[in-house]
Amino acid sequence: MKKFYLSILFAAFIFSILFFAASAYAEDKNSGDELFGDYAIQQNNETVSDPLYLFNYGMYQFNDKLYFWLIKPVTKGYKSTVPRIVRSDIKNFFYNLLFPVRFVNSILQGKFSGAGSELAIFVMNSSAGCLGFGQPAQKLFKLKNSEEDLGQTMGSYSIGEGFYIVLPVLGPFTLRDLTGYVGDFFLKPVNYVDPYELSLGITGFDKINRTSFKLGDYKTLKDSSIDPYAAIKNAYIQFRREKTKH
């Protein structure tokens, strides 16, 4: 019961942010608020607006410090301690757990072949692959996953991206993807683990394990960019658009 209430509170928190952001967006479009005036001029050529630039930039700075001061050092220690093959198996396990997200959204998009493939992969990897630590379905039978989520599902129904928003810890989203993230939250088995603190710990461990495979990518992007905030924003938007196309 406690977990149910915490999930509801999480959803309420996200939707309150969406409400605040939508209100600010409407205000910015209708009133010509001078606070964002100069920045708005710079963004005229972009298809995804950034009316919450000051808030987003603050969250970007927070996440940047969080990465370099906490996530990166912890991940480096973890990576140097745990062999790659073990980390790969753990990554496979958590990926297998996300089956409901991919399966449901494949169905919602009418991609029944992809949904069937997801089901076959899940059953095979959960049994012959020892709970998903191994991936015999992909490696031996060449089955392909259907990489779908609710943000992509909404995009397939021509729902607009909305504006850009950056949240602490969670990182960048468009309004559409953030709404999809909230919906997908309830399809992720890890979020139903009790107590809730254990669920957060498992999620954090998964994050560290996944980061261990791309350690240094973020710094490389920053170092090669004149404006890292804009580079990350553009990279995220292009990445999500490519995923929505398929």
PDB file of C-alpha atoms in Angstrom:
ATOM      1  CA  MET A   1       0.000   0.000   0.000  1.00  0.00           C
ATOM      2  CA  LYS A   2       2.845   2.360   0.872  1.00  0.00           C
ATOM      3  CA  LYS A   3       4.411   1.678  -2.534  1.00  0.00           C
ATOM      4  CA  PHE A   4       1.124   2.480  -4.271  1.00  0.00           C
ATOM      5  CA  TYR A   5       0.858   5.850  -2.528  1.00  0.00           C
ATOM      6  CA  LEU A   6       4.500   6.675  -3.305  1.00  0.00           C
ATOM      7  CA  SER A   7       3.894   5.877  -6.976  1.00  0.00           C
ATOM      8  CA  ILE A   8       0.872   8.174  -6.986  1.00  0.00           C
ATOM      9  CA  LEU A   9       2.926  10.916  -5.318  1.00  0.00           C
ATOM     10  CA  PHE A  10       5.640  10.493  -7.950  1.00  0.00           C
ATOM     11  CA  ALA A  11       3.117  10.823 -10.745  1.00  0.00           C
ATOM     12  CA  ALA A  12       1.532  13.844  -9.038  1.00  0.00           C
ATOM     13  CA  PHE A  13       4.966  15.453  -8.697  1.00  0.00           C
ATOM     14  CA  ILE A  14       5.742  14.975 -12.395  1.00  0.00           C
ATOM     15  CA  PHE A  15       2.329  16.244 -13.485  1.00  0.00           C
ATOM     16  CA  SER A  16       2.667  19.295 -11.230  1.00  0.00           C
ATOM     17  CA  ILE A  17       5.922  20.074 -13.054  1.00  0.00           C
ATOM     18  CA  LEU A  18       4.137  19.607 -16.368  1.00  0.00           C
ATOM     19  CA  PHE A  19       1.369  21.962 -15.247  1.00  0.00           C
ATOM     20  CA  PHE A  20       3.889  24.583 -14.145  1.00  0.00           C
ATOM     21  CA  ALA A  21       5.847  24.200 -17.370  1.00  0.00           C
ATOM     22  CA  ALA A  22       2.731  24.395 -19.550  1.00  0.00           C
ATOM     23  CA  SER A  23       1.582  27.522 -17.733  1.00  0.00           C
ATOM     24  CA  ALA A  24       4.978  29.113 -18.182  1.00  0.00           C
ATOM     25  CA  TYR A  25       4.967  28.146 -21.851  1.00  0.00           C
ATOM     26  CA  ALA A  26       1.569  29.723 -22.442  1.00  0.00           C
ATOM     27  CA  GLU A  27       2.640  32.839 -20.563  1.00  0.00           C
ATOM     28  CA  ASP A  28       5.815  33.096 -22.585  1.00  0.00           C
ATOM     29  CA  LYS A  29       3.977  32.797 -25.909  1.00  0.00           C
ATOM     30  CA  ASN A  30       1.185  35.213 -25.070  1.00  0.00           C
ATOM     31  CA  SER A  31       2.798  37.918 -22.983  1.00  0.00           C
ATOM     32  CA  GLY A  32       6.252  38.272 -24.558  1.00  0.00           C
ATOM     33  CA  ASP A  33       7.868  38.130 -21.114  1.00  0.00           C
ATOM     34  CA  GLU A  34      11.176  40.022 -21.253  1.00  0.00           C
ATOM     35  CA  LEU A  35      12.803  37.457 -18.982  1.00  0.00           C
ATOM     36  CA  PHE A  36      13.177  35.083 -21.940  1.00  0.00           C
ATOM     37  CA  GLY A  37      13.155  37.708 -24.686  1.00  0.00           C
ATOM     38  CA  ASP A  38      16.794  37.509 -25.800  1.00  0.00           C
ATOM     39  CA  TYR A  39      16.883  33.741 -25.618  1.00  0.00           C
ATOM     40  CA  ALA A  40      13.646  33.389 -27.596  1.00  0.00           C
ATOM     41  CA  ILE A  41      15.224  35.316 -30.471  1.00  0.00           C
ATOM     42  CA  GLN A  42      18.091  32.835 -30.577  1.00  0.00           C
ATOM     43  CA  GLN A  43      15.690  29.891 -30.719  1.00  0.00           C
ATOM     44  CA  ASN A  44      13.411  31.009 -33.562  1.00  0.00           C
ATOM     45  CA  ASN A  45      14.881  28.445 -35.949  1.00  0.00           C
ATOM     46  CA  GLU A  46      14.400  25.499 -33.610  1.00  0.00           C
ATOM     47  CA  THR A  47      11.329  23.317 -33.785  1.00  0.00           C
ATOM     48  CA  VAL A  48      11.414  22.444 -30.063  1.00  0.00           C
ATOM     49  CA  SER A  49      11.055  25.592 -27.977  1.00  0.00           C
ATOM     50  CA  ASP A  50      12.825  26.195 -24.680  1.00  0.00           C
ATOM     51  CA  PRO A  51      10.649  28.682 -22.760  1.00  0.00           C
ATOM     52  CA  LEU A  52      11.996  27.418 -19.418  1.00  0.00           C
ATOM     53  CA  TYR A  53      15.592  28.108 -20.370  1.00  0.00           C
ATOM     54  CA  LEU A  54      16.686  29.558 -17.011  1.00  0.00           C
ATOM     55  CA  PHE A  55      15.146  26.659 -15.084  1.00  0.00           C
ATOM     56  CA  ASN A  56      16.479  24.108 -17.575  1.00  0.00           C
ATOM     57  CA  TYR A  57      19.967  25.572 -17.543  1.00  0.00           C
ATOM     58  CA  GLY A  58      19.985  25.452 -13.750  1.00  0.00           C
ATOM     59  CA  MET A  59      18.963  21.794 -13.824  1.00  0.00           C
ATOM     60  CA  TYR A  60      21.604  21.098 -16.473  1.00  0.00           C
ATOM     61  CA  GLN A  61      24.256  22.597 -14.171  1.00  0.00           C
ATOM     62  CA  PHE A  62      22.949  20.524 -11.249  1.00  0.00           C
ATOM     63  CA  ASN A  63      23.034  17.289 -13.271  1.00  0.00           C
ATOM     64  CA  ASP A  64      26.484  18.168 -14.604  1.00  0.00           C
ATOM     65  CA  LYS A  65      27.887  18.513 -11.069  1.00  0.00           C
ATOM     66  CA  LEU A  66      26.052  15.365  -9.977  1.00  0.00           C
ATOM     67  CA  TYR A  67      27.719  13.435 -12.785  1.00  0.00           C
ATOM     68  CA  PHE A  68      31.276  14.635 -12.179  1.00  0.00           C
ATOM     69  CA  TRP A  69      31.127  14.700  -8.385  1.00  0.00           C
ATOM     70  CA  LEU A  70      29.175  11.508  -7.694  1.00  0.00           C
ATOM     71  CA  ILE A  71      28.099   9.339 -10.631  1.00  0.00           C
ATOM     72  CA  LYS A  72      31.429   9.303 -12.475  1.00  0.00           C
ATOM     73  CA  PRO A  73      33.666   8.474  -9.466  1.00  0.00           C
ATOM     74  CA  VAL A  74      31.275   5.750  -8.278  1.00  0.00           C
ATOM     75  CA  THR A  75      31.018   4.314 -11.787  1.00  0.00           C
ATOM     76  CA  LYS A  76      34.813   4.333 -12.237  1.00  0.00           C
ATOM     77  CA  GLY A  77      35.238   2.374  -9.020  1.00  0.00           C
ATOM     78  CA  TYR A  78      32.488  -0.042 -10.014  1.00  0.00           C
ATOM     79  CA  LYS A  79      33.911  -0.522 -13.513  1.00  0.00           C
ATOM     80  CA  SER A  80      37.408  -1.240 -12.228  1.00  0.00           C
ATOM     81  CA  THR A  81      36.041  -3.811  -9.773  1.00  0.00           C
ATOM     82  CA  VAL A  82      33.412  -5.697 -11.767  1.00  0.00           C
ATOM     83  CA  PRO A  83      34.489  -7.549 -14.960  1.00  0.00           C
ATOM     84  CA  ARG A  84      32.858  -6.473 -18.216  1.00  0.00           C
ATOM     85  CA  ILE A  85      31.231  -9.862 -18.780  1.00  0.00           C
ATOM     86  CA  VAL A  86      29.466  -9.605 -15.429  1.00  0.00           C
ATOM     87  CA  ARG A  87      28.356  -6.049 -16.126  1.00  0.00           C
ATOM     88  CA  SER A  88      27.061  -7.151 -19.539  1.00  0.00           C
ATOM     89  CA  ASP A  89      24.990  -9.933 -17.974  1.00  0.00           C
ATOM     90  CA  ILE A  90      23.558  -7.482 -15.429  1.00  0.00           C
ATOM     91  CA  LYS A  91      22.725  -5.052 -18.221  1.00  0.00           C
ATOM     92  CA  ASN A  92      20.920  -7.863 -20.063  1.00  0.00           C
ATOM     93  CA  PHE A  93      18.925  -8.725 -16.944  1.00  0.00           C
ATOM     94  CA  PHE A  94      17.616  -5.202 -16.457  1.00  0.00           C
ATOM     95  CA  TYR A  95      16.918  -4.850 -20.172  1.00  0.00           C
ATOM     96  CA  ASN A  96      14.830  -8.024 -20.027  1.00  0.00           C
ATOM     97  CA  LEU A  97      12.811  -6.542 -17.153  1.00  0.00           C
ATOM     98  CA  LEU A  98      11.710  -3.689 -19.422  1.00  0.00           C
ATOM     99  CA  PHE A  99       9.805  -6.140 -21.613  1.00  0.00           C
ATOM    100  CA  PRO A 100       6.361  -4.764 -20.546  1.00  0.00           C
ATOM    101  CA  VAL A 101       7.276  -1.271 -21.788  1.00  0.00           C
ATOM    102  CA  ARG A 102       8.395  -2.484 -25.204  1.00  0.00           C
ATOM    103  CA  PHE A 103       5.593  -5.046 -25.558  1.00  0.00           C
ATOM    104  CA  VAL A 104       2.690  -2.767 -24.591  1.00  0.00           C
ATOM    105  CA  ASN A 105       3.903   0.137 -26.711  1.00  0.00           C
ATOM    106  CA  SER A 106       4.471  -2.118 -29.715  1.00  0.00           C
ATOM    107  CA  ILE A 107       0.820  -3.163 -29.458  1.00  0.00           C
ATOM    108  CA  LEU A 108      -0.333   0.437 -28.993  1.00  0.00           C
ATOM    109  CA  GLN A 109       1.484   1.363 -32.205  1.00  0.00           C
ATOM    110  CA  GLY A 110       0.005  -1.559 -34.100  1.00  0.00           C
ATOM    111  CA  LYS A 111       3.422  -3.204 -34.449  1.00  0.00           C
ATOM    112  CA  PHE A 112       2.141  -6.694 -33.731  1.00  0.00           C
ATOM    113  CA  SER A 113       5.127  -8.391 -35.334  1.00  0.00           C
ATOM    114  CA  GLY A 114       7.408  -6.454 -32.998  1.00  0.00           C
ATOM    115  CA  ALA A 115       5.199  -7.324 -30.031  1.00  0.00           C
ATOM    116  CA  GLY A 116       5.344 -11.005 -30.960  1.00  0.00           C
ATOM    117  CA  SER A 117       9.106 -10.833 -31.274  1.00  0.00           C
ATOM    118  CA  GLU A 118       9.335  -9.156 -27.865  1.00  0.00           C
ATOM    119  CA  LEU A 119       7.202 -11.883 -26.293  1.00  0.00           C
ATOM    120  CA  ALA A 120       9.299 -14.667 -27.839  1.00  0.00           C
ATOM    121  CA  ILE A 121      12.538 -12.982 -26.718  1.00  0.00           C
ATOM    122  CA  PHE A 122      11.252 -12.486 -23.183  1.00  0.00           C
ATOM    123  CA  VAL A 123      10.104 -16.090 -22.777  1.00  0.00           C
ATOM    124  CA  MET A 124      13.297 -17.521 -24.258  1.00  0.00           C
ATOM    125  CA  ASN A 125      15.716 -15.267 -22.400  1.00  0.00           C
ATOM    126  CA  SER A 126      13.848 -15.590 -19.095  1.00  0.00           C
ATOM    127  CA  SER A 127      14.082 -19.392 -19.299  1.00  0.00           C
ATOM    128  CA  ALA A 128      17.035 -20.532 -21.408  1.00  0.00           C
ATOM    129  CA  GLY A 129      18.819 -17.250 -20.702  1.00  0.00           C
ATOM    130  CA  CYS A 130      18.556 -17.640 -16.910  1.00  0.00           C
ATOM    131  CA  LEU A 131      16.184 -14.764 -16.073  1.00  0.00           C
ATOM    132  CA  GLY A 132      17.558 -12.634 -18.877  1.00  0.00           C
ATOM    133  CA  PHE A 133      21.226 -12.620 -17.895  1.00  0.00           C
ATOM    134  CA  GLY A 134      21.872 -14.339 -21.203  1.00  0.00           C
ATOM    135  CA  GLN A 135      20.389 -13.440 -24.592  1.00  0.00           C
ATOM    136  CA  PRO A 136      20.060 -16.668 -26.596  1.00  0.00           C
ATOM    137  CA  ALA A 137      17.038 -15.266 -28.468  1.00  0.00           C
ATOM    138  CA  GLN A 138      19.113 -12.480 -30.006  1.00  0.00           C
ATOM    139  CA  LYS A 139      22.447 -14.293 -30.321  1.00  0.00           C
ATOM    140  CA  LEU A 140      21.325 -17.747 -31.464  1.00  0.00           C
ATOM    141  CA  PHE A 141      17.986 -17.094 -33.137  1.00  0.00           C
ATOM    142  CA  LYS A 142      18.708 -13.546 -34.352  1.00  0.00           C
ATOM    143  CA  LEU A 143      15.428 -12.168 -32.984  1.00  0.00           C
ATOM    144  CA  LYS A 144      15.285  -8.383 -32.785  1.00  0.00           C
ATOM    145  CA  ASN A 145      13.820  -6.271 -30.011  1.00  0.00           C
ATOM    146  CA  SER A 146      11.139  -3.680 -30.695  1.00  0.00           C
ATOM    147  CA  GLU A 147      12.572  -0.553 -29.069  1.00  0.00           C
ATOM    148  CA  GLU A 148       9.346   1.256 -28.213  1.00  0.00           C
ATOM    149  CA  ASP A 149       8.168   3.472 -25.358  1.00  0.00           C
ATOM    150  CA  LEU A 150       5.145   5.648 -24.659  1.00  0.00           C
ATOM    151  CA  GLY A 151       6.832   8.825 -25.910  1.00  0.00           C
ATOM    152  CA  GLN A 152       7.364   7.143 -29.270  1.00  0.00           C
ATOM    153  CA  THR A 153       3.807   5.808 -29.199  1.00  0.00           C
ATOM    154  CA  MET A 154       2.419   9.321 -28.782  1.00  0.00           C
ATOM    155  CA  GLY A 155       4.690  10.491 -31.579  1.00  0.00           C
ATOM    156  CA  SER A 156       3.297   7.773 -33.844  1.00  0.00           C
ATOM    157  CA  TYR A 157      -0.152   9.313 -33.285  1.00  0.00           C
ATOM    158  CA  SER A 158       1.208  12.703 -34.400  1.00  0.00           C
ATOM    159  CA  ILE A 159       1.174  14.203 -30.905  1.00  0.00           C
ATOM    160  CA  GLY A 160       3.622  17.114 -30.902  1.00  0.00           C
ATOM    161  CA  GLU A 161       6.888  17.141 -28.978  1.00  0.00           C
ATOM    162  CA  GLY A 162       5.928  20.172 -26.924  1.00  0.00           C
ATOM    163  CA  PHE A 163       8.657  22.184 -25.253  1.00  0.00           C
ATOM    164  CA  TYR A 164      12.020  21.174 -23.818  1.00  0.00           C
ATOM    165  CA  ILE A 165      12.491  20.560 -20.108  1.00  0.00           C
ATOM    166  CA  VAL A 166      15.374  19.316 -17.942  1.00  0.00           C
ATOM    167  CA  LEU A 167      14.694  17.670 -14.586  1.00  0.00           C
ATOM    168  CA  PRO A 168      17.125  17.044 -11.729  1.00  0.00           C
ATOM    169  CA  VAL A 169      18.685  13.553 -11.880  1.00  0.00           C
ATOM    170  CA  LEU A 170      16.300  12.431 -14.664  1.00  0.00           C
ATOM    171  CA  GLY A 171      17.804  14.729 -17.289  1.00  0.00           C
ATOM    172  CA  PRO A 172      16.359  16.124 -20.560  1.00  0.00           C
ATOM    173  CA  PHE A 173      12.875  15.528 -21.975  1.00  0.00           C
ATOM    174  CA  THR A 174      10.398  17.015 -24.350  1.00  0.00           C
ATOM    175  CA  LEU A 175       6.926  17.460 -22.869  1.00  0.00           C
ATOM    176  CA  ARG A 176       5.732  14.458 -24.875  1.00  0.00           C
ATOM    177  CA  ASP A 177       8.577  12.235 -23.692  1.00  0.00           C
ATOM    178  CA  LEU A 178       8.144  13.302 -20.084  1.00  0.00           C
ATOM    179  CA  THR A 179       4.458  12.402 -20.239  1.00  0.00           C
ATOM    180  CA  GLY A 180       5.460   9.069 -21.762  1.00  0.00           C
ATOM    181  CA  TYR A 181       8.034   8.531 -19.017  1.00  0.00           C
ATOM    182  CA  VAL A 182       5.320   8.902 -16.384  1.00  0.00           C
ATOM    183  CA  GLY A 183       3.122   6.382 -18.184  1.00  0.00           C
ATOM    184  CA  ASP A 184       5.958   3.895 -18.655  1.00  0.00           C
ATOM    185  CA  PHE A 185       6.829   4.226 -14.967  1.00  0.00           C
ATOM    186  CA  PHE A 186       3.866   1.998 -14.150  1.00  0.00           C
ATOM    187  CA  LEU A 187       5.012  -0.678 -16.620  1.00  0.00           C
ATOM    188  CA  LYS A 188       8.444  -1.141 -15.046  1.00  0.00           C
ATOM    189  CA  PRO A 189       8.540  -4.079 -12.585  1.00  0.00           C
ATOM    190  CA  VAL A 190      11.369  -2.550 -10.531  1.00  0.00           C
ATOM    191  CA  ASN A 191       9.054   0.266  -9.474  1.00  0.00           C
ATOM    192  CA  TYR A 192       6.851  -2.251  -7.629  1.00  0.00           C
ATOM    193  CA  VAL A 193       9.632  -3.593  -5.421  1.00  0.00           C
ATOM    194  CA  ASP A 194       9.021  -3.095  -1.685  1.00  0.00           C
ATOM    195  CA  PRO A 195      10.217  -1.210   0.216  1.00  0.00           C
ATOM    196  CA  TYR A 196      10.437   1.813  -2.053  1.00  0.00           C
ATOM    197  CA  GLU A 197      13.967   2.571  -0.863  1.00  0.00           C
ATOM    198  CA  LEU A 198      15.063  -0.797  -2.237  1.00  0.00           C
ATOM    199  CA  SER A 199      13.393   0.019  -5.559  1.00  0.00           C
ATOM    200  CA  LEU A 200      15.349   3.280  -5.750  1.00  0.00           C
ATOM    201  CA  GLY A 201      18.551   1.445  -4.879  1.00  0.00           C
ATOM    202  CA  ILE A 202      18.011  -1.115  -7.637  1.00  0.00           C
ATOM    203  CA  THR A 203      17.260   1.656 -10.133  1.00  0.00           C
ATOM    204  CA  GLY A 204      20.422   3.499  -9.080  1.00  0.00           C
ATOM    205  CA  PHE A 205      22.491   0.335  -9.446  1.00  0.00           C
ATOM    206  CA  ASP A 206      21.092  -0.218 -12.943  1.00  0.00           C
ATOM    207  CA  LYS A 207      22.006   3.383 -13.819  1.00  0.00           C
ATOM    208  CA  ILE A 208      25.595   2.950 -12.596  1.00  0.00           C
ATOM    209  CA  ASN A 209      25.966  -0.344 -14.444  1.00  0.00           C
ATOM    210  CA  ARG A 210      24.704   1.129 -17.737  1.00  0.00           C
ATOM    211  CA  THR A 211      26.882   4.209 -17.327  1.00  0.00           C
ATOM    212  CA  SER A 212      29.963   1.987 -16.961  1.00  0.00           C
ATOM    213  CA  PHE A 213      29.704   1.124 -20.679  1.00  0.00           C
ATOM    214  CA  LYS A 214      29.737   4.745 -21.829  1.00  0.00           C
ATOM    215  CA  LEU A 215      31.931   6.367 -19.233  1.00  0.00           C
ATOM    216  CA  GLY A 216      33.617   9.378 -20.798  1.00  0.00           C
ATOM    217  CA  ASP A 217      31.041   9.942 -23.558  1.00  0.00           C
ATOM    218  CA  TYR A 218      29.468  12.858 -21.722  1.00  0.00           C
ATOM    219  CA  LYS A 219      32.813  14.585 -21.130  1.00  0.00           C
ATOM    220  CA  THR A 220      33.766  14.083 -24.776  1.00  0.00           C
ATOM    221  CA  LEU A 221      30.537  15.741 -25.906  1.00  0.00           C
ATOM    222  CA  LYS A 222      31.098  18.650 -23.511  1.00  0.00           C
ATOM    223  CA  ASP A 223      34.716  19.164 -24.511  1.00  0.00           C
ATOM    224  CA  SER A 224      33.892  19.153 -28.215  1.00  0.00           C
ATOM    225  CA  SER A 225      31.048  21.670 -27.911  1.00  0.00           C
ATOM    226  CA  ILE A 226      31.147  25.449 -27.773  1.00  0.00           C
ATOM    227  CA  ASP A 227      27.798  25.381 -25.978  1.00  0.00           C
ATOM    228  CA  PRO A 228      27.395  22.026 -24.141  1.00  0.00           C
ATOM    229  CA  TYR A 229      23.833  22.823 -23.042  1.00  0.00           C
ATOM    230  CA  ALA A 230      22.703  23.378 -26.638  1.00  0.00           C
ATOM    231  CA  ALA A 231      24.701  20.365 -27.866  1.00  0.00           C
ATOM    232  CA  ILE A 232      23.068  18.044 -25.331  1.00  0.00           C
ATOM    233  CA  LYS A 233      19.641  19.460 -26.100  1.00  0.00           C
ATOM    234  CA  ASN A 234      20.059  18.997 -29.848  1.00  0.00           C
ATOM    235  CA  ALA A 235      21.575  15.528 -29.466  1.00  0.00           C
ATOM    236  CA  TYR A 236      18.674  14.426 -27.272  1.00  0.00           C
ATOM    237  CA  ILE A 237      16.011  15.790 -29.624  1.00  0.00           C
ATOM    238  CA  GLN A 238      17.615  14.225 -32.710  1.00  0.00           C
ATOM    239  CA  PHE A 239      18.022  10.900 -30.919  1.00  0.00           C
ATOM    240  CA  ARG A 240      14.362  10.822 -29.890  1.00  0.00           C
ATOM    241  CA  ARG A 241      13.182  11.832 -33.366  1.00  0.00           C
ATOM    242  CA  GLU A 242      15.163   9.017 -34.944  1.00  0.00           C
ATOM    243  CA  LYS A 243      13.651   6.518 -32.524  1.00  0.00           C
ATOM    244  CA  THR A 244      10.138   7.790 -33.231  1.00  0.00           C
ATOM    245  CA  LYS A 245      10.603   7.375 -36.992  1.00  0.00           C
ATOM    246  CA  HIS A 246      11.088   3.606 -36.750  1.00  0.00           C
TER     247      HIS A 246
END
